[in-house]
Amino acid sequence: MKIILRLLAFIRKRWPGLLLGLLCITVSTVGGLVVPRFLGNGIDHALSSGNRTTLLVFAAIILGTTVIRSAARFGDTYITQLVSQQASYDIRKALYDHLQHLSFTFYDKAQTGQIMSRATVDIEAARMFLSAGLLNLFQIFLVIVGVGYLLFTLNWQLALITIAFMPLIFWQTLYVSNRLQPVWTKVQQLIGSLGSTLQQNLTGVKVIKAFSLQDREKKKFNADADGLYQEQVTAARIQAVYTPLMTMLLGVPTVLVLWYGGRQVIAGNLTIGGVTQFILYLGMIAGFVSRLGNLSAMISRTISAGRRIFEIMDTDSDIKDRPGSVDPGQLKGAVSFKNVSFSYNERAPVLKNISFDVQAGQLVALLGESGSGKTTIINLISRFYDVTEGSITIDGWDIRDMTLTSLRRNVGIAQQDIFLYSATIRDNIAYGVPNATLEQITAAAKAAQIHDFIVSLPQGYDTWVGERGVNLSGGERQRVVIARSLLVDPRILILDDSTSSIDTETEHLIRQALDKLIKGRTVFIITHRLPIIRSADLVLVLKDGQIVEKGTHEELMAVNSVYHKTYQEQLAESNTSEIDTGRRN
Ligand code: ADP
Ligand code: MG
């Protein structure tokens, strides 16, 4: 009940539309209710007496009612859809907003496919309830009360016979719906599971191939697909039994009404039109009673969908503002790690006792083999995770004492493999600053060396990119991301350049763009680019979550360091490409 109320809260502010929908549904329902009565009266007054004018009058009345009814039906269908779509938009938005605020820890644990299924399937279930369900309930109530009244005033004995079968029909539909519901839930789960398997396989296709896991993945997928098939066959079987049973449950009272009502007619207690009305109303009320049965099942489905939606909405981010946290305003950008240790879970710590100090405006290069903890360090600076031990300060402020908004305003991230949103290039660049002017956007794009490319596209800045648009090359994407960061202009910039798809064509453009981006701010960069590493004020060499060496390039080269030994060789290779670009420049 609490869940239904919370869902209803989403539709509450749409009350004018809802009220209009209720009005339309009342008109169309009452219109539907009176048609059998007019029909019955028509039979009695026009057909029995052979009066053509009366027949015409009844035909006209019924036609008129039908027209009004159809108009009202249009209104109620349209308005209900409109209101429910608005409500589901609100729910979806609330869910997405919440998802944005959840910490990375949530995403480490949750499966993307399952979240996707909640955001789509469950919201759709809630929407169905808010549109069809709610107004149906109202309409069913109107019909049952209305028909009951009309029948009892006509002939109470016959009305009792008719009504007597209704609990049976209700019970039958409810029973079937309740048997179907767990099957549908299972189907939903399997679709979610298939979705996440598929998604994991698509995003990890290289890994799967590299480790020859195709067979294992295929088995998993097939098992789910097979389960889905079985469940759907079960659903079909239940429905196949239901339909003929319903026919029986409706046929028997019809025969009874005809038999008993016919006797009443012969006895002169009821007119032919009266019996006709009974038979028509019987079909009508039976239809609505079985809808009531379906609806009760739909409500329980909605409750489970709502419970899953609210479960996410009620998940508190474990990264949140401490009570009493402050907004220090514009920061200078001096960053210190003091004995920072961190672990993602209870297992061994990923970072051990990390300490270093960076002055405002300095460039820090992070080096180390894969898995040494580089990405983890930069994730800690923007507080995607909180340190397990020790502290991180900016200008002397512990980052846990600042509000998250002020921290994220000062710390920008330009992730290399960050996905571009399916939107125009313009919107992609302006992502962090939605109210940026076109001049500001162009300026950022020029500095990022991507302006010329953008204007060469047929639709320029309005070109659609991402899943549904133009596919950008690795280098172009990188420069769009750089332009995005330039526009945000954060004091502290974090660049994960490690996965850069080196695109020799545009290498020198990226270099220029990066140089512009780095200038004048505190920068943490994970990169292979030798000139940047050489110009760094601080190089941190990581191994197994510890800083094994720190200093400038010169300092580290002067001593017999790991940096000197290991990176000399590795960097020598990338030197070749640097010389290449040097020549082009
Ligand atoms: P790098 O960026 O240097 O390649 P990372 O910081 O990504 O290294 O990873 C450091 C260690 O932490 C690795 O052992 C990695 O497996 C582990 N790790 C990274 N991300 C997570 C996560 N979200 N949950 C659990 N362990 C993680
Ligand atoms: Mg990494």
Coordinates of C-alpha atoms and ligand atoms in Angstrom, one line a residue:
M1 CA 0.0 0.0 0.0
K2 CA 2.8 2.3 0.9
I3 CA 4.4 1.6 -2.5
I4 CA 1.2 2.3 -4.3
L5 CA 0.9 5.6 -2.5
R6 CA 4.4 6.6 -3.4
L7 CA 3.7 5.8 -7.0
L8 CA 0.5 7.8 -6.8
A9 CA 2.6 10.8 -5.5
F10 CA 4.2 10.9 -9.0
I11 CA 0.8 11.5 -10.6
R12 CA -0.6 13.8 -7.9
K13 CA 0.8 17.0 -9.4
R14 CA -0.8 16.0 -12.8
W15 CA -4.2 16.2 -11.2
P16 CA -5.8 18.6 -13.7
G17 CA -5.2 16.0 -16.5
L18 CA -6.2 13.2 -14.2
L19 CA -9.5 15.0 -13.4
L20 CA -10.2 15.6 -17.0
G21 CA -9.5 11.9 -17.7
L22 CA -11.9 10.9 -15.0
L23 CA -14.5 13.1 -16.4
C24 CA -14.1 11.6 -19.9
I25 CA -14.2 8.1 -18.5
T26 CA -17.4 8.9 -16.6
V27 CA -19.1 10.2 -19.8
S28 CA -18.0 7.3 -21.9
T29 CA -18.9 4.7 -19.2
V30 CA -22.4 6.2 -18.5
G31 CA -22.8 6.4 -22.3
G32 CA -22.0 2.7 -22.5
L33 CA -24.3 1.9 -19.7
V34 CA -27.4 3.5 -21.2
V35 CA -27.1 1.9 -24.6
P36 CA -28.6 -1.5 -23.7
R37 CA -31.4 0.3 -21.9
F38 CA -32.3 2.3 -25.0
L39 CA -31.9 -0.8 -27.1
G40 CA -34.3 -2.7 -24.8
N41 CA -36.8 0.2 -24.8
G42 CA -36.5 0.5 -28.6
I43 CA -37.4 -3.2 -29.0
D44 CA -40.4 -2.8 -26.7
H45 CA -41.7 0.5 -27.9
A46 CA -40.8 0.5 -31.6
L47 CA -40.5 -3.1 -32.8
S48 CA -43.4 -4.5 -30.8
S49 CA -45.7 -1.7 -31.8
G50 CA -44.4 -1.5 -35.3
N51 CA -44.0 2.3 -35.0
R52 CA -41.4 3.5 -37.6
T53 CA -41.0 7.0 -36.2
T54 CA -40.3 5.7 -32.7
L55 CA -37.8 3.3 -34.2
L56 CA -36.0 6.1 -35.9
V57 CA -36.0 8.2 -32.7
F58 CA -34.4 5.3 -30.7
A59 CA -31.9 4.7 -33.5
A60 CA -31.0 8.4 -33.5
I61 CA -30.6 8.4 -29.6
I62 CA -28.4 5.4 -29.7
L63 CA -26.3 6.9 -32.5
G64 CA -26.0 10.1 -30.6
T65 CA -24.9 8.4 -27.4
T66 CA -22.3 6.4 -29.4
V67 CA -20.8 9.5 -30.9
I68 CA -20.5 11.2 -27.5
R69 CA -19.1 8.0 -26.1
S70 CA -16.5 7.7 -28.8
A71 CA -15.4 11.3 -28.3
A72 CA -15.1 10.8 -24.6
R73 CA -13.2 7.5 -25.2
F74 CA -10.7 9.4 -27.4
G75 CA -10.4 12.0 -24.6
D76 CA -9.8 9.5 -21.9
T77 CA -7.4 7.3 -23.8
Y78 CA -5.4 10.3 -24.9
I79 CA -5.3 12.0 -21.6
T80 CA -4.5 8.9 -19.6
Q81 CA -1.6 8.1 -21.9
L82 CA -0.4 11.7 -21.6
V83 CA -0.6 11.8 -17.8
S84 CA 0.9 8.4 -17.4
Q85 CA 3.8 9.2 -19.8
Q86 CA 4.4 12.4 -17.8
A87 CA 4.4 10.4 -14.6
S88 CA 6.7 7.8 -15.9
Y89 CA 9.0 10.5 -17.2
D90 CA 9.1 11.9 -13.7
I91 CA 9.8 8.5 -12.1
R92 CA 12.5 7.8 -14.7
K93 CA 14.0 11.2 -14.1
A94 CA 14.0 10.7 -10.3
L95 CA 15.6 7.3 -10.8
Y96 CA 18.3 8.6 -13.1
D97 CA 19.0 11.6 -10.9
H98 CA 19.4 9.2 -8.0
L99 CA 21.6 6.9 -10.0
Q100 CA 23.9 9.8 -10.8
H101 CA 24.4 10.4 -7.1
L102 CA 25.1 6.9 -6.1
S103 CA 28.7 6.2 -5.4
F104 CA 31.0 4.0 -7.5
T105 CA 30.7 1.3 -4.8
F106 CA 27.0 0.8 -5.8
Y107 CA 28.0 0.3 -9.4
D108 CA 30.8 -2.1 -8.4
K109 CA 28.1 -4.3 -6.8
A110 CA 25.1 -3.8 -9.0
Q111 CA 24.7 -5.4 -12.4
T112 CA 24.2 -2.9 -15.2
G113 CA 21.6 -5.1 -16.9
Q114 CA 19.6 -5.4 -13.7
I115 CA 19.6 -1.6 -13.3
M116 CA 18.6 -1.2 -16.9
S117 CA 15.7 -3.6 -16.4
R118 CA 14.5 -1.6 -13.4
A119 CA 14.8 1.6 -15.4
T120 CA 12.8 0.2 -18.3
V121 CA 10.6 -2.8 -17.4
D122 CA 9.7 -1.8 -13.9
I123 CA 8.9 1.8 -14.8
E124 CA 6.8 0.6 -17.6
A125 CA 4.9 -1.6 -15.2
A126 CA 4.3 1.4 -12.9
R127 CA 3.2 3.4 -15.9
M128 CA 0.7 0.8 -16.9
F129 CA -0.8 0.9 -13.5
L130 CA -0.9 4.7 -13.4
S131 CA -2.7 4.8 -16.8
A132 CA -4.7 1.7 -17.3
G133 CA -4.9 0.5 -13.8
L134 CA -6.1 3.6 -11.9
L135 CA -8.8 4.7 -14.4
N136 CA -9.9 1.1 -14.9
L137 CA -10.5 0.8 -11.2
F138 CA -12.7 3.8 -11.3
Q139 CA -14.5 2.7 -14.4
I140 CA -15.1 -0.8 -13.0
F141 CA -16.6 0.7 -9.9
L142 CA -18.9 2.9 -12.1
V143 CA -20.0 -0.1 -14.2
I144 CA -20.7 -2.5 -11.4
V145 CA -22.7 0.1 -9.4
G146 CA -24.5 1.3 -12.5
V147 CA -25.4 -2.1 -14.0
G148 CA -26.4 -3.4 -10.5
Y149 CA -28.8 -0.5 -10.1
L150 CA -30.3 -0.8 -13.6
L151 CA -30.8 -4.6 -13.3
F152 CA -32.3 -4.6 -9.8
T153 CA -34.8 -1.9 -10.7
L154 CA -35.8 -4.0 -13.8
N155 CA -36.3 -7.4 -12.2
W156 CA -34.7 -8.3 -9.0
Q157 CA -35.0 -12.1 -9.3
L158 CA -33.2 -12.1 -12.7
A159 CA -30.7 -9.6 -11.3
L160 CA -29.8 -12.0 -8.6
I161 CA -29.2 -14.9 -11.1
T162 CA -27.0 -12.6 -13.1
I163 CA -25.0 -11.3 -10.1
A164 CA -24.6 -14.8 -8.6
F165 CA -22.1 -15.7 -11.2
M166 CA -19.9 -12.7 -10.8
P167 CA -17.9 -13.9 -7.8
L168 CA -17.1 -17.0 -9.8
I169 CA -15.8 -15.0 -12.7
F170 CA -13.9 -12.7 -10.4
W171 CA -12.3 -15.7 -8.6
Q172 CA -11.5 -17.4 -11.8
T173 CA -9.6 -14.4 -13.3
L174 CA -7.9 -13.7 -10.0
Y175 CA -6.8 -17.3 -9.7
V176 CA -5.4 -17.3 -13.3
S177 CA -3.7 -14.0 -12.9
N178 CA -2.1 -15.1 -9.7
R179 CA -0.8 -18.2 -11.3
L180 CA 0.4 -16.2 -14.2
Q181 CA 2.1 -13.5 -12.1
P182 CA 5.0 -15.5 -10.8
V183 CA 5.6 -16.8 -14.4
W184 CA 5.7 -13.2 -15.7
T185 CA 8.0 -12.1 -12.9
K186 CA 10.3 -15.0 -13.8
V187 CA 10.1 -13.9 -17.4
Q188 CA 11.1 -10.4 -16.4
Q189 CA 14.0 -11.6 -14.4
L190 CA 15.2 -13.8 -17.2
I191 CA 14.9 -10.9 -19.7
G192 CA 17.0 -8.8 -17.3
S193 CA 19.5 -11.6 -16.9
L194 CA 19.7 -12.1 -20.6
G195 CA 20.2 -8.4 -21.0
S196 CA 23.1 -8.2 -18.5
T197 CA 24.8 -11.3 -20.0
L198 CA 24.5 -9.8 -23.4
Q199 CA 25.8 -6.5 -22.3
Q200 CA 28.7 -8.0 -20.5
N201 CA 29.5 -10.0 -23.5
L202 CA 29.3 -7.1 -25.8
T203 CA 31.4 -4.8 -23.7
G204 CA 33.8 -7.6 -22.8
V205 CA 33.9 -9.3 -26.2
K206 CA 37.7 -8.8 -26.5
V207 CA 38.3 -10.3 -23.1
I208 CA 36.0 -13.2 -23.8
K209 CA 37.7 -14.0 -27.0
A210 CA 41.1 -13.5 -25.6
F211 CA 40.5 -16.1 -22.9
S212 CA 38.4 -18.3 -25.2
L213 CA 35.4 -18.1 -22.9
Q214 CA 32.9 -18.1 -25.8
D215 CA 31.6 -21.6 -25.0
R216 CA 31.1 -20.8 -21.3
E217 CA 29.3 -17.5 -22.1
K218 CA 27.2 -19.2 -24.8
K219 CA 26.1 -21.9 -22.3
K220 CA 25.0 -19.3 -19.8
F221 CA 23.1 -17.4 -22.4
N222 CA 21.5 -20.5 -23.8
A223 CA 20.4 -21.6 -20.3
D224 CA 18.7 -18.3 -19.7
A225 CA 17.1 -18.3 -23.2
D226 CA 15.8 -21.8 -22.6
G227 CA 14.4 -20.9 -19.2
L228 CA 12.6 -17.9 -20.8
Y229 CA 11.1 -20.3 -23.4
Q230 CA 9.9 -22.7 -20.8
E231 CA 8.3 -19.9 -18.7
Q232 CA 6.5 -18.5 -21.7
V233 CA 5.2 -21.9 -22.7
T234 CA 3.8 -22.2 -19.1
A235 CA 2.2 -18.9 -19.5
A236 CA 0.6 -19.9 -22.7
R237 CA -0.8 -23.1 -21.2
I238 CA -2.4 -21.3 -18.3
Q239 CA -4.0 -18.8 -20.7
A240 CA -5.2 -21.6 -22.9
V241 CA -7.1 -23.2 -20.0
Y242 CA -8.5 -19.9 -19.0
T243 CA -10.2 -18.8 -22.2
P244 CA -12.6 -21.8 -22.6
L245 CA -13.4 -21.7 -18.8
M246 CA -14.4 -18.1 -19.2
T247 CA -16.6 -19.0 -22.1
M248 CA -18.4 -21.6 -19.9
L249 CA -18.8 -19.2 -17.0
L250 CA -20.4 -16.7 -19.3
G251 CA -22.5 -19.2 -21.3
V252 CA -24.3 -20.8 -18.3
P253 CA -25.8 -17.5 -16.8
T254 CA -26.8 -16.4 -20.3
V255 CA -28.8 -19.6 -20.8
L256 CA -30.3 -19.2 -17.3
V257 CA -31.3 -15.6 -18.0
L258 CA -32.9 -16.7 -21.3
W259 CA -34.7 -19.6 -19.7
Y260 CA -35.9 -17.8 -16.5
G261 CA -36.4 -14.4 -18.2
G262 CA -38.3 -16.1 -21.1
R263 CA -40.7 -17.6 -18.6
Q264 CA -41.2 -14.2 -17.0
V265 CA -41.9 -12.7 -20.4
I266 CA -44.4 -15.5 -21.1
A267 CA -46.0 -14.8 -17.7
G268 CA -46.1 -11.1 -18.7
N269 CA -43.8 -9.9 -15.9
L270 CA -41.1 -8.8 -18.2
T271 CA -40.8 -7.4 -21.7
I272 CA -38.7 -8.8 -24.5
G273 CA -36.6 -5.7 -24.4
G274 CA -36.1 -6.3 -20.7
V275 CA -34.6 -9.8 -21.3
T276 CA -32.4 -8.3 -24.1
Q277 CA -31.2 -5.7 -21.6
F278 CA -30.3 -8.5 -19.1
I279 CA -28.3 -10.4 -21.7
L280 CA -26.4 -7.3 -22.8
Y281 CA -25.7 -6.2 -19.3
L282 CA -24.6 -9.7 -18.3
G283 CA -21.9 -9.6 -20.9
M284 CA -20.9 -6.1 -19.9
I285 CA -20.6 -6.7 -16.2
A286 CA -18.8 -10.0 -16.7
G287 CA -16.2 -8.3 -18.8
F288 CA -15.7 -5.7 -16.1
V289 CA -15.6 -8.2 -13.3
S290 CA -12.9 -10.2 -15.1
R291 CA -11.0 -6.9 -15.6
L292 CA -11.2 -6.4 -11.8
G293 CA -9.6 -9.8 -11.4
N294 CA -6.8 -8.9 -13.8
L295 CA -6.4 -5.6 -12.1
S296 CA -5.8 -7.1 -8.7
A297 CA -3.0 -9.1 -10.2
M298 CA -1.7 -6.0 -12.0
I299 CA -1.6 -4.2 -8.7
S300 CA 0.5 -6.8 -7.1
R301 CA 2.8 -6.7 -10.1
T302 CA 3.0 -2.9 -9.7
I303 CA 3.8 -3.3 -6.1
S304 CA 6.8 -5.6 -6.9
A305 CA 8.0 -3.3 -9.7
G306 CA 7.6 -0.3 -7.4
R307 CA 9.4 -2.0 -4.6
R308 CA 12.4 -2.6 -7.0
I309 CA 12.3 1.1 -8.2
F310 CA 12.2 2.5 -4.7
E311 CA 14.8 0.1 -3.5
I312 CA 17.3 2.0 -5.8
M313 CA 15.8 5.4 -4.9
D314 CA 16.2 4.5 -1.2
T315 CA 19.7 3.4 -1.5
D316 CA 21.8 6.0 0.2
S317 CA 25.1 6.9 -1.4
D318 CA 27.9 6.0 1.0
I319 CA 29.7 9.1 -0.4
K320 CA 27.7 12.0 0.8
D321 CA 28.1 15.4 2.5
R322 CA 29.1 15.1 6.1
P323 CA 27.0 17.2 8.5
G324 CA 28.6 20.6 8.8
S325 CA 30.6 20.3 5.5
V326 CA 31.3 23.6 3.9
D327 CA 31.8 25.1 0.5
P328 CA 35.3 26.6 0.4
G329 CA 34.6 28.4 -2.8
Q330 CA 37.3 28.8 -5.5
L331 CA 40.3 26.6 -4.5
K332 CA 43.9 27.2 -5.5
G333 CA 44.6 23.5 -6.0
A334 CA 47.3 22.3 -3.6
V335 CA 46.7 18.6 -3.1
S336 CA 48.1 16.4 -0.3
F337 CA 47.8 12.7 0.4
K338 CA 48.6 11.9 4.0
N339 CA 49.2 8.2 4.7
V340 CA 46.3 7.2 2.5
S341 CA 45.3 3.5 2.4
F342 CA 42.4 2.2 0.5
S343 CA 40.6 -1.1 -0.3
Y344 CA 37.6 -1.7 -2.5
N345 CA 36.4 -4.4 -0.2
E346 CA 37.5 -6.4 2.8
R347 CA 40.2 -8.0 0.8
A348 CA 43.8 -6.8 0.7
P349 CA 44.3 -3.0 0.4
V350 CA 44.8 -1.7 -3.1
L351 CA 46.6 1.5 -1.9
K352 CA 49.1 1.3 1.0
N353 CA 50.3 4.4 2.8
I354 CA 50.4 6.9 0.0
S355 CA 51.8 10.3 0.9
F356 CA 52.7 13.2 -1.4
D357 CA 52.3 16.9 -1.7
V358 CA 51.5 18.9 -4.8
Q359 CA 51.6 22.7 -5.0
A360 CA 48.8 24.6 -6.8
G361 CA 49.4 24.6 -10.6
Q362 CA 51.8 21.6 -10.6
L363 CA 51.7 18.7 -13.1
V364 CA 51.8 15.3 -11.6
A365 CA 52.4 12.2 -13.8
L366 CA 51.4 8.8 -12.5
L367 CA 53.3 5.8 -13.8
G368 CA 53.1 2.1 -13.0
E369 CA 52.1 -1.1 -14.5
S370 CA 48.5 -2.0 -15.0
G371 CA 46.8 -2.8 -11.7
S372 CA 49.3 -0.8 -9.6
G373 CA 46.6 1.6 -8.4
K374 CA 46.8 4.7 -10.7
T375 CA 43.2 4.9 -11.5
T376 CA 42.3 4.2 -7.9
I377 CA 44.4 7.3 -6.7
I378 CA 42.6 9.6 -9.1
N379 CA 39.2 8.2 -8.2
L380 CA 39.9 9.1 -4.6
I381 CA 40.7 12.7 -5.4
S382 CA 37.1 13.3 -6.8
R383 CA 35.8 11.3 -3.9
F384 CA 34.2 8.6 -6.0
Y385 CA 35.4 6.4 -3.1
D386 CA 36.4 7.5 0.4
V387 CA 39.8 6.7 1.7
T388 CA 40.0 3.8 4.1
E389 CA 42.7 5.3 6.2
G390 CA 44.6 8.7 6.1
S391 CA 43.3 11.8 4.4
I392 CA 43.4 13.8 1.2
T393 CA 43.4 17.6 1.5
I394 CA 43.0 20.4 -1.0
D395 CA 44.4 23.8 0.1
G396 CA 44.5 22.3 3.6
W397 CA 40.8 21.2 3.5
D398 CA 40.0 17.6 4.1
I399 CA 38.0 16.7 1.0
R400 CA 35.4 15.0 3.2
D401 CA 34.8 18.3 5.0
M402 CA 33.8 20.1 1.7
T403 CA 30.4 19.6 0.1
L404 CA 30.5 17.2 -2.8
T405 CA 29.2 19.9 -5.2
S406 CA 32.0 22.3 -4.3
L407 CA 34.6 19.5 -4.6
R408 CA 33.3 18.3 -8.0
R409 CA 33.2 21.9 -9.2
N410 CA 36.9 22.3 -8.5
V411 CA 38.0 18.9 -9.7
G412 CA 37.4 18.0 -13.3
I413 CA 38.0 14.6 -14.9
A414 CA 38.8 14.1 -18.6
Q415 CA 38.6 10.4 -18.9
Q416 CA 39.9 9.1 -22.2
D417 CA 37.5 6.3 -22.6
I418 CA 34.6 8.3 -21.3
F419 CA 31.7 7.7 -23.5
L420 CA 30.2 10.5 -25.6
Y421 CA 26.6 11.0 -24.9
S422 CA 24.3 10.4 -27.8
A423 CA 23.7 14.1 -28.6
T424 CA 25.1 16.8 -30.8
I425 CA 28.8 17.7 -30.6
R426 CA 27.8 21.0 -29.2
D427 CA 25.9 19.4 -26.3
N428 CA 28.7 17.0 -25.8
I429 CA 31.2 19.8 -25.3
A430 CA 28.8 21.8 -23.2
Y431 CA 28.0 18.8 -21.0
G432 CA 29.5 20.2 -17.9
V433 CA 28.3 23.8 -18.6
P434 CA 24.8 23.5 -20.0
N435 CA 24.3 27.2 -20.4
A436 CA 27.5 27.8 -22.3
T437 CA 27.2 30.2 -25.3
L438 CA 28.2 29.0 -28.7
E439 CA 31.2 31.5 -28.6
Q440 CA 32.5 29.8 -25.4
I441 CA 32.0 26.3 -27.0
T442 CA 33.8 27.3 -30.2
A443 CA 36.6 28.8 -28.2
A444 CA 37.0 25.6 -26.2
A445 CA 36.8 23.6 -29.4
K446 CA 39.5 25.8 -31.1
A447 CA 41.8 25.4 -28.1
A448 CA 41.2 21.6 -28.2
Q449 CA 42.1 21.6 -31.9
I450 CA 38.8 20.1 -32.9
H451 CA 37.1 23.2 -34.3
D452 CA 38.3 22.7 -37.8
F453 CA 37.2 19.1 -37.9
I454 CA 33.7 20.0 -36.5
V455 CA 33.0 22.7 -39.1
S456 CA 34.1 20.3 -41.8
L457 CA 31.1 18.1 -40.8
P458 CA 27.9 18.7 -42.9
Q459 CA 26.0 19.8 -39.8
G460 CA 28.9 21.4 -37.9
Y461 CA 28.3 21.7 -34.2
D462 CA 24.8 20.3 -34.6
T463 CA 26.1 16.9 -35.9
W464 CA 24.8 14.1 -33.9
V465 CA 27.4 11.8 -32.3
G466 CA 27.5 8.7 -30.3
E467 CA 25.4 5.6 -30.7
R468 CA 22.9 7.1 -33.1
G469 CA 25.2 9.5 -35.0
V470 CA 28.6 10.0 -36.4
N471 CA 31.3 7.8 -35.1
L472 CA 34.3 9.8 -34.1
S473 CA 37.8 8.3 -34.2
G474 CA 39.7 7.8 -30.9
G475 CA 41.7 11.1 -31.5
E476 CA 38.6 13.1 -32.3
R477 CA 36.8 11.8 -29.3
Q478 CA 39.7 12.6 -27.1
R479 CA 39.7 16.2 -28.3
V480 CA 36.0 16.6 -27.8
V481 CA 36.6 15.4 -24.2
I482 CA 39.4 17.9 -23.8
A483 CA 37.2 20.7 -25.1
R484 CA 34.6 19.7 -22.6
S485 CA 37.1 19.9 -19.8
L486 CA 38.4 23.3 -21.1
L487 CA 34.9 24.7 -20.9
V488 CA 34.4 23.5 -17.4
D489 CA 37.8 25.0 -16.5
P490 CA 38.4 23.2 -13.2
R491 CA 41.2 24.2 -10.9
I492 CA 42.3 20.6 -10.5
L493 CA 42.2 18.4 -13.6
I494 CA 42.4 14.7 -13.7
L495 CA 43.4 13.1 -17.0
D496 CA 43.3 9.4 -17.6
D497 CA 45.2 9.3 -20.8
S498 CA 46.4 5.7 -20.3
T499 CA 44.0 4.0 -22.6
S500 CA 44.6 6.5 -25.4
S501 CA 44.2 4.9 -28.7
I502 CA 47.2 6.5 -30.3
D503 CA 46.1 8.0 -33.5
T504 CA 49.3 9.1 -35.3
E505 CA 47.2 11.2 -37.7
T506 CA 46.1 13.6 -35.1
E507 CA 48.8 12.9 -32.5
H508 CA 50.3 16.4 -32.8
L509 CA 46.8 18.0 -32.5
I510 CA 46.1 16.0 -29.3
R511 CA 49.5 17.1 -28.0
Q512 CA 48.7 20.8 -28.6
A513 CA 45.2 20.4 -27.1
L514 CA 46.6 18.6 -24.0
D515 CA 49.3 21.3 -23.5
K516 CA 46.5 24.0 -23.5
L517 CA 44.5 22.0 -21.1
I518 CA 47.3 21.4 -18.7
K519 CA 48.4 25.0 -18.5
G520 CA 47.5 27.0 -15.4
R521 CA 46.0 24.2 -13.2
T522 CA 46.9 21.4 -11.0
V523 CA 46.9 18.3 -13.1
F524 CA 47.1 14.6 -12.4
I525 CA 47.8 12.7 -15.5
I526 CA 48.2 9.0 -16.3
T527 CA 50.0 9.0 -19.6
H528 CA 52.6 7.4 -21.8
R529 CA 53.5 10.6 -23.4
L530 CA 57.1 11.2 -22.7
P531 CA 57.2 15.0 -23.2
I532 CA 54.4 15.4 -20.6
I533 CA 56.2 13.1 -18.2
R534 CA 59.4 15.0 -18.7
S535 CA 57.8 18.3 -18.0
A536 CA 56.0 17.0 -14.9
D537 CA 56.8 18.7 -11.6
L538 CA 56.3 15.4 -9.8
V539 CA 56.4 11.8 -11.2
L540 CA 54.9 9.2 -9.0
V541 CA 55.9 5.6 -9.7
L542 CA 53.5 3.1 -8.3
K543 CA 53.9 -0.6 -7.7
D544 CA 51.3 -2.8 -6.0
G545 CA 49.5 0.1 -4.5
Q546 CA 52.6 1.8 -3.1
I547 CA 54.7 4.7 -4.2
V548 CA 58.1 3.3 -5.0
E549 CA 59.7 6.4 -6.3
K550 CA 58.8 10.1 -6.5
G551 CA 60.5 13.1 -7.9
T552 CA 61.0 15.0 -11.2
H553 CA 62.1 13.3 -14.3
E554 CA 65.6 14.7 -13.8
E555 CA 65.8 13.6 -10.2
L556 CA 64.7 10.1 -11.0
M557 CA 67.0 9.8 -14.0
A558 CA 69.9 11.0 -11.9
V559 CA 69.7 8.1 -9.5
N560 CA 69.7 4.5 -10.3
S561 CA 66.0 4.2 -10.1
V562 CA 63.3 1.8 -11.3
Y563 CA 62.0 4.7 -13.3
H564 CA 65.4 5.1 -14.9
K565 CA 65.8 1.4 -15.7
T566 CA 62.3 0.3 -16.6
Y567 CA 61.0 3.3 -18.3
Q568 CA 64.1 4.2 -20.2
E569 CA 63.5 1.1 -22.3
Q570 CA 59.7 1.4 -22.5
L571 CA 59.8 5.1 -23.3
A572 CA 62.5 4.6 -25.9
E573 CA 59.8 2.8 -27.9
S574 CA 57.3 5.6 -27.7
N575 CA 60.1 8.0 -28.4
T576 CA 60.0 6.9 -32.0
S577 CA 56.5 8.2 -32.4
E578 CA 57.4 11.4 -30.6
I579 CA 60.2 11.9 -33.1
D580 CA 57.7 11.3 -35.8
T581 CA 55.3 13.9 -34.6
G582 CA 58.3 16.2 -33.9
R583 CA 59.1 16.1 -37.6
R584 CA 55.5 16.8 -38.6
N585 CA 55.4 19.8 -36.3
Ligands
ADP1 P1 45.7 0.9 -12.7 O1 44.9 2.1 -13.0 O2 47.1 1.3 -12.2 O3 45.7 -0.1 -13.8 P2 43.7 0.4 -10.8 O4 43.7 1.5 -9.8 O5 42.7 0.4 -11.8 O6 45.1 0.2 -11.4 O7 43.6 -1.0 -9.9 C1 44.3 -1.2 -8.8 C2 43.9 -2.6 -8.2 O8 42.5 -2.4 -7.7 C3 43.8 -3.7 -9.1 O9 44.2 -4.9 -8.5 C4 42.4 -3.8 -9.5 O10 42.1 -5.2 -9.8 C5 41.7 -3.4 -8.2 N1 40.4 -2.7 -8.6 C6 40.2 -1.7 -9.4 N2 38.9 -1.3 -9.5 C7 38.3 -2.1 -8.6 C8 36.9 -2.1 -8.2 N3 36.0 -1.3 -8.6 N4 36.6 -3.1 -7.3 C9 37.5 -4.0 -6.8 N5 38.8 -3.9 -7.1 C10 39.2 -3.0 -8.0
MG2 MG 43.8 2.5 -14.8

